Tab-separated table of C-alpha atoms in Angstrom:
chain	number	residue	atom	x	y	z
A	289	UNK	CA	-0.325	0.049	0.088
A	290	UNK	CA	2.590	2.214	1.143
A	291	UNK	CA	4.966	1.182	-1.869
A	292	UNK	CA	1.955	2.172	-4.436
A	293	UNK	CA	1.250	5.282	-2.369
A	294	UNK	CA	5.080	5.793	-3.642
A	295	UNK	CA	4.962	5.161	-6.925
A	296	UNK	CA	1.848	7.769	-7.438
A	297	UNK	CA	3.751	10.528	-5.065
A	298	UNK	CA	6.603	9.695	-7.999
A	299	UNK	CA	4.733	10.367	-10.891
A	300	UNK	CA	3.459	13.764	-9.425
A	301	UNK	CA	7.185	14.796	-8.973
A	302	UNK	CA	7.934	13.849	-12.414
A	303	UNK	CA	5.126	15.922	-13.366
A	304	UNK	CA	6.015	18.943	-11.764
A	305	UNK	CA	9.678	18.967	-12.427
A	306	UNK	CA	8.803	18.659	-16.330
A	307	UNK	CA	6.274	21.261	-16.042
A	308	UNK	CA	8.110	24.271	-13.840
A	309	UNK	CA	11.653	23.039	-13.815
A	310	UNK	CA	11.775	22.510	-10.032
A	311	UNK	CA	9.768	20.473	-6.825
A	312	UNK	CA	11.376	17.022	-7.825
A	313	UNK	CA	13.591	16.615	-4.359
A	314	UNK	CA	11.040	18.758	-2.594
A	315	UNK	CA	8.722	15.612	-2.602
A	316	UNK	CA	10.755	13.416	-3.597
A	317	UNK	CA	12.451	13.037	-0.526
A	318	UNK	CA	9.685	13.061	1.972
A	319	UNK	CA	8.005	10.219	-0.555
A	320	UNK	CA	11.600	8.107	0.148
A	321	UNK	CA	11.325	8.689	4.100
A	322	UNK	CA	7.875	9.173	5.267
A	323	UNK	CA	6.103	7.075	2.511
A	324	UNK	CA	8.350	4.096	1.803
A	325	UNK	CA	10.479	4.421	4.897
A	326	UNK	CA	14.344	4.908	3.935
A	327	UNK	CA	16.622	5.817	6.177
A	328	UNK	CA	17.110	9.857	5.565
A	329	UNK	CA	20.850	9.974	4.265
A	330	UNK	CA	20.179	6.445	1.798
A	331	UNK	CA	16.764	8.897	0.673
A	332	UNK	CA	19.487	11.980	-0.097
A	333	UNK	CA	21.336	9.723	-2.440
A	334	UNK	CA	18.533	7.917	-4.440
A	335	UNK	CA	16.710	11.239	-4.093
A	336	UNK	CA	19.614	12.284	-6.040
A	337	UNK	CA	19.543	9.322	-8.894
A	338	UNK	CA	15.873	9.801	-9.333
A	339	UNK	CA	15.743	13.273	-9.785
A	340	UNK	CA	19.008	13.786	-11.887
A	341	UNK	CA	17.665	10.776	-14.579
A	342	UNK	CA	13.854	12.264	-14.632
A	343	UNK	CA	16.036	15.685	-15.386
A	344	UNK	CA	17.787	13.838	-17.854
A	345	UNK	CA	14.925	12.829	-19.905
A	346	UNK	CA	12.963	15.931	-19.344
A	347	UNK	CA	15.797	17.767	-21.000
A	348	UNK	CA	16.008	15.782	-24.542
A	349	UNK	CA	11.640	16.766	-24.091
A	350	UNK	CA	12.909	20.220	-23.790
A	351	UNK	CA	15.404	20.403	-25.868
A	352	UNK	CA	13.089	18.984	-28.779
A	353	UNK	CA	10.983	22.219	-28.350
A	354	UNK	CA	14.283	24.657	-28.233
A	355	UNK	CA	13.593	25.505	-24.621
A	356	UNK	CA	17.343	24.632	-23.250
A	357	UNK	CA	20.224	27.049	-23.350
A	358	UNK	CA	22.811	24.615	-24.011
A	359	UNK	CA	25.766	27.050	-23.105
A	360	UNK	CA	24.163	29.378	-19.994
A	361	UNK	CA	23.058	25.900	-19.014
A	362	UNK	CA	26.484	24.169	-18.869
A	363	UNK	CA	27.960	28.021	-17.681
A	364	UNK	CA	25.849	27.825	-14.547
A	365	UNK	CA	27.013	24.533	-14.111
A	366	UNK	CA	30.745	25.159	-13.709
A	367	UNK	CA	30.373	25.646	-9.879
A	368	UNK	CA	27.470	23.966	-9.804
A	369	UNK	CA	29.425	20.470	-9.786
A	370	UNK	CA	31.757	21.866	-7.338
A	371	UNK	CA	28.801	22.363	-4.577
A	372	UNK	CA	27.365	19.443	-4.979
A	373	UNK	CA	30.535	17.288	-4.616
A	374	UNK	CA	31.767	19.897	-1.731
A	375	UNK	CA	28.000	19.798	-0.662
A	376	UNK	CA	27.791	15.674	-0.304
A	377	UNK	CA	30.187	15.658	2.805
A	378	UNK	CA	27.775	18.305	4.887
A	379	UNK	CA	25.111	15.596	4.614
A	380	UNK	CA	27.150	13.127	6.540
A	381	UNK	CA	28.145	15.569	9.127
A	382	UNK	CA	24.358	15.443	10.518
A	383	UNK	CA	21.911	12.930	12.445
A	384	UNK	CA	18.663	12.043	9.824
A	385	UNK	CA	17.139	14.140	12.622
A	386	UNK	CA	18.958	17.301	11.402
A	387	UNK	CA	19.208	16.615	8.339
A	388	UNK	CA	15.239	16.118	8.035
A	389	UNK	CA	14.802	19.578	9.913
A	390	UNK	CA	17.417	21.787	7.545
A	391	UNK	CA	15.294	19.990	4.988
A	392	UNK	CA	12.383	21.520	6.191
A	393	UNK	CA	13.392	24.985	7.033
A	394	UNK	CA	14.837	25.422	3.790
A	395	UNK	CA	11.591	24.438	2.372
A	396	UNK	CA	9.901	26.968	4.369
A	397	UNK	CA	12.520	29.535	3.257
A	398	UNK	CA	11.787	28.851	-0.530
A	399	UNK	CA	8.086	29.135	0.149
A	400	UNK	CA	8.065	32.564	1.570
A	401	UNK	CA	10.319	33.703	-0.754
A	402	UNK	CA	8.339	32.335	-3.798
A	403	UNK	CA	5.433	33.981	-1.978
A	404	UNK	CA	6.485	37.231	-1.604
A	405	UNK	CA	7.657	36.784	-5.585
A	406	UNK	CA	4.157	35.682	-6.534
A	407	UNK	CA	3.039	39.376	-5.504
A	408	UNK	CA	4.761	40.402	-8.418
A	409	UNK	CA	2.380	40.134	-11.615
A	410	UNK	CA	4.287	40.316	-14.640
A	411	UNK	CA	4.626	37.401	-16.712
A	412	UNK	CA	8.734	37.557	-16.700
A	413	UNK	CA	10.397	39.173	-14.677
A	414	UNK	CA	12.559	41.924	-16.924
A	415	UNK	CA	15.721	42.340	-14.524
A	416	UNK	CA	18.141	40.659	-16.875
A	417	UNK	CA	21.553	41.574	-14.977
A	418	UNK	CA	24.474	39.289	-16.896
A	419	UNK	CA	27.269	38.989	-14.192
A	420	UNK	CA	28.837	36.074	-14.737
A	421	UNK	CA	30.230	36.700	-11.086
A	422	UNK	CA	26.610	35.731	-9.801
A	423	UNK	CA	25.426	33.641	-11.960
A	424	UNK	CA	28.401	30.915	-10.765
A	425	UNK	CA	27.918	32.648	-7.430
A	426	UNK	CA	24.017	31.041	-8.083
A	427	UNK	CA	25.665	27.943	-9.633
A	428	UNK	CA	27.391	27.528	-6.278
A	429	UNK	CA	24.807	27.775	-4.076
A	430	UNK	CA	22.228	25.315	-5.796
A	431	UNK	CA	25.191	23.196	-6.238
A	432	UNK	CA	25.766	23.042	-2.254
A	433	UNK	CA	22.152	22.633	-1.425
A	434	UNK	CA	22.139	19.489	-4.083
A	435	UNK	CA	24.589	18.227	-2.704
A	436	UNK	CA	24.231	18.479	1.178
A	437	UNK	CA	19.881	17.906	1.460
A	438	UNK	CA	19.401	15.850	-2.115
A	439	UNK	CA	17.334	18.664	-4.055
A	440	UNK	CA	17.631	19.466	-7.533
A	441	UNK	CA	17.445	23.151	-6.776
A	442	UNK	CA	15.311	23.766	-9.517
A	443	UNK	CA	13.227	26.115	-7.453
A	444	UNK	CA	16.583	27.953	-6.967
A	445	UNK	CA	18.124	27.721	-10.503
A	446	UNK	CA	14.948	28.786	-12.205
A	447	UNK	CA	14.610	32.421	-11.245
A	448	UNK	CA	18.806	32.623	-10.963
A	449	UNK	CA	18.566	31.787	-14.765
A	450	UNK	CA	15.491	34.432	-15.328
A	451	UNK	CA	17.247	37.465	-13.093
A	452	UNK	CA	21.127	36.952	-14.246
A	453	UNK	CA	20.906	35.190	-17.721
A	454	UNK	CA	18.078	37.256	-18.915
A	455	UNK	CA	16.137	34.012	-19.705
A	456	UNK	CA	12.781	33.564	-20.739
A	457	UNK	CA	10.407	31.670	-17.801
A	458	UNK	CA	10.008	28.400	-20.550
A	459	UNK	CA	13.556	28.873	-21.519
A	460	UNK	CA	14.762	29.005	-17.610
A	461	UNK	CA	12.623	26.165	-17.109
A	462	UNK	CA	14.260	24.074	-19.937
A	463	UNK	CA	17.620	24.820	-19.183
A	464	UNK	CA	17.075	24.038	-15.497
A	465	UNK	CA	16.164	20.692	-15.871
A	466	UNK	CA	20.085	20.605	-17.416
A	467	UNK	CA	21.563	21.659	-14.372
A	468	UNK	CA	19.647	20.057	-12.353
A	469	UNK	CA	21.041	16.404	-14.270
A	470	UNK	CA	24.659	17.808	-13.916
A	471	UNK	CA	24.349	18.676	-10.247
A	472	UNK	CA	22.263	15.437	-9.265
A	473	UNK	CA	25.386	13.224	-10.951
A	474	UNK	CA	28.210	15.222	-9.187
A	475	UNK	CA	26.291	15.259	-5.752
A	476	UNK	CA	25.368	11.265	-6.370
A	477	UNK	CA	28.903	10.751	-7.395
A	478	UNK	CA	29.889	12.419	-3.667
A	479	UNK	CA	27.390	10.304	-1.562
A	480	UNK	CA	28.541	7.099	-3.649
A	481	UNK	CA	31.667	7.379	-1.077
A	482	UNK	CA	29.388	6.105	2.009
A	483	UNK	CA	27.195	3.349	0.646
A	484	UNK	CA	24.932	2.504	-1.969
A	485	UNK	CA	21.232	2.024	-1.635
A	486	UNK	CA	18.509	0.200	-2.747
A	487	UNK	CA	19.320	-0.027	-6.977
A	488	UNK	CA	16.032	-1.954	-7.484
A	489	UNK	CA	13.148	0.979	-6.047
A	490	UNK	CA	15.269	3.462	-7.009
A	491	UNK	CA	14.681	2.551	-11.304
A	492	UNK	CA	11.393	1.680	-10.477
A	493	UNK	CA	10.520	5.103	-9.081
A	494	UNK	CA	12.549	6.689	-11.757
A	495	UNK	CA	10.786	5.083	-14.795
A	496	UNK	CA	7.257	6.349	-13.616
A	497	UNK	CA	8.857	9.652	-12.395
A	498	UNK	CA	10.261	10.226	-16.076
A	499	UNK	CA	6.778	9.077	-17.255
A	500	UNK	CA	5.248	12.269	-15.367
A	501	UNK	CA	8.105	14.162	-16.608
A	502	UNK	CA	6.943	13.233	-20.101
A	503	UNK	CA	3.431	14.779	-19.458
A	504	UNK	CA	4.641	17.516	-17.196
A	505	UNK	CA	7.196	18.915	-19.765
A	506	UNK	CA	4.298	18.258	-22.639
A	507	UNK	CA	1.638	20.525	-20.550
A	508	UNK	CA	4.498	23.445	-20.366
A	509	UNK	CA	4.390	24.513	-23.916
A	510	UNK	CA	0.223	24.883	-23.432
A	511	UNK	CA	0.249	27.071	-20.365
A	512	UNK	CA	1.530	30.919	-19.988
A	513	UNK	CA	4.705	32.176	-18.426
A	514	UNK	CA	3.195	33.606	-15.914
A	515	UNK	CA	0.935	30.513	-14.807
A	516	UNK	CA	4.763	28.882	-14.633
A	517	UNK	CA	6.104	31.438	-12.458
A	518	UNK	CA	3.064	31.115	-9.940
A	519	UNK	CA	3.038	27.000	-10.274
A	520	UNK	CA	7.053	27.958	-8.411
A	521	UNK	CA	5.379	29.164	-5.475
A	522	UNK	CA	4.915	25.433	-3.435
A	523	UNK	CA	8.854	23.712	-4.555
């Protein structure tokens, strides 16, 4: 029963990831821990694998629509890879309870930040500061959070791509999936030094999540930029 519920929520995670370029790990980590009963440390590693592979599939789907800016995503990922690998060290410095508390605090802060941002009703944010230093700094922060808490960072990458790289909302969503995939791979490499995880469940959940990502990606190209921006609020 719990396993079925976990699979259903995994499909929801995939839809969210394909639709708004974020929300993958913010759904996946709690599902693995509280629904499937997997330990916090192991769940973070599994989340990185699941979200990383699902994001990679989403990249292919968005690329066909022309909404993945490869050069911008690669530049953003330069510092992200370093941050994600370094962040994996931090995970094992905390107890499972402290890890989940840190995850909860991050989600609360992000929700509050996005709530205030939502009050701006423009379709596309017009601040287009092209600062490479700010982009690298944003990439580093996103990467650290990816490696540390297993979050893909889409909820941070999308706004950063719009503000610092001047991308439209839809291009930012597609490009963020590329960044998430790269950061998750780097974070997973760091976590694998501390042990393995349940490959069978990971692959099953990934297949279901990718199916959801296909649905989410298709929907994202039929929804306005303003609606997609508002959709980032809960994640």
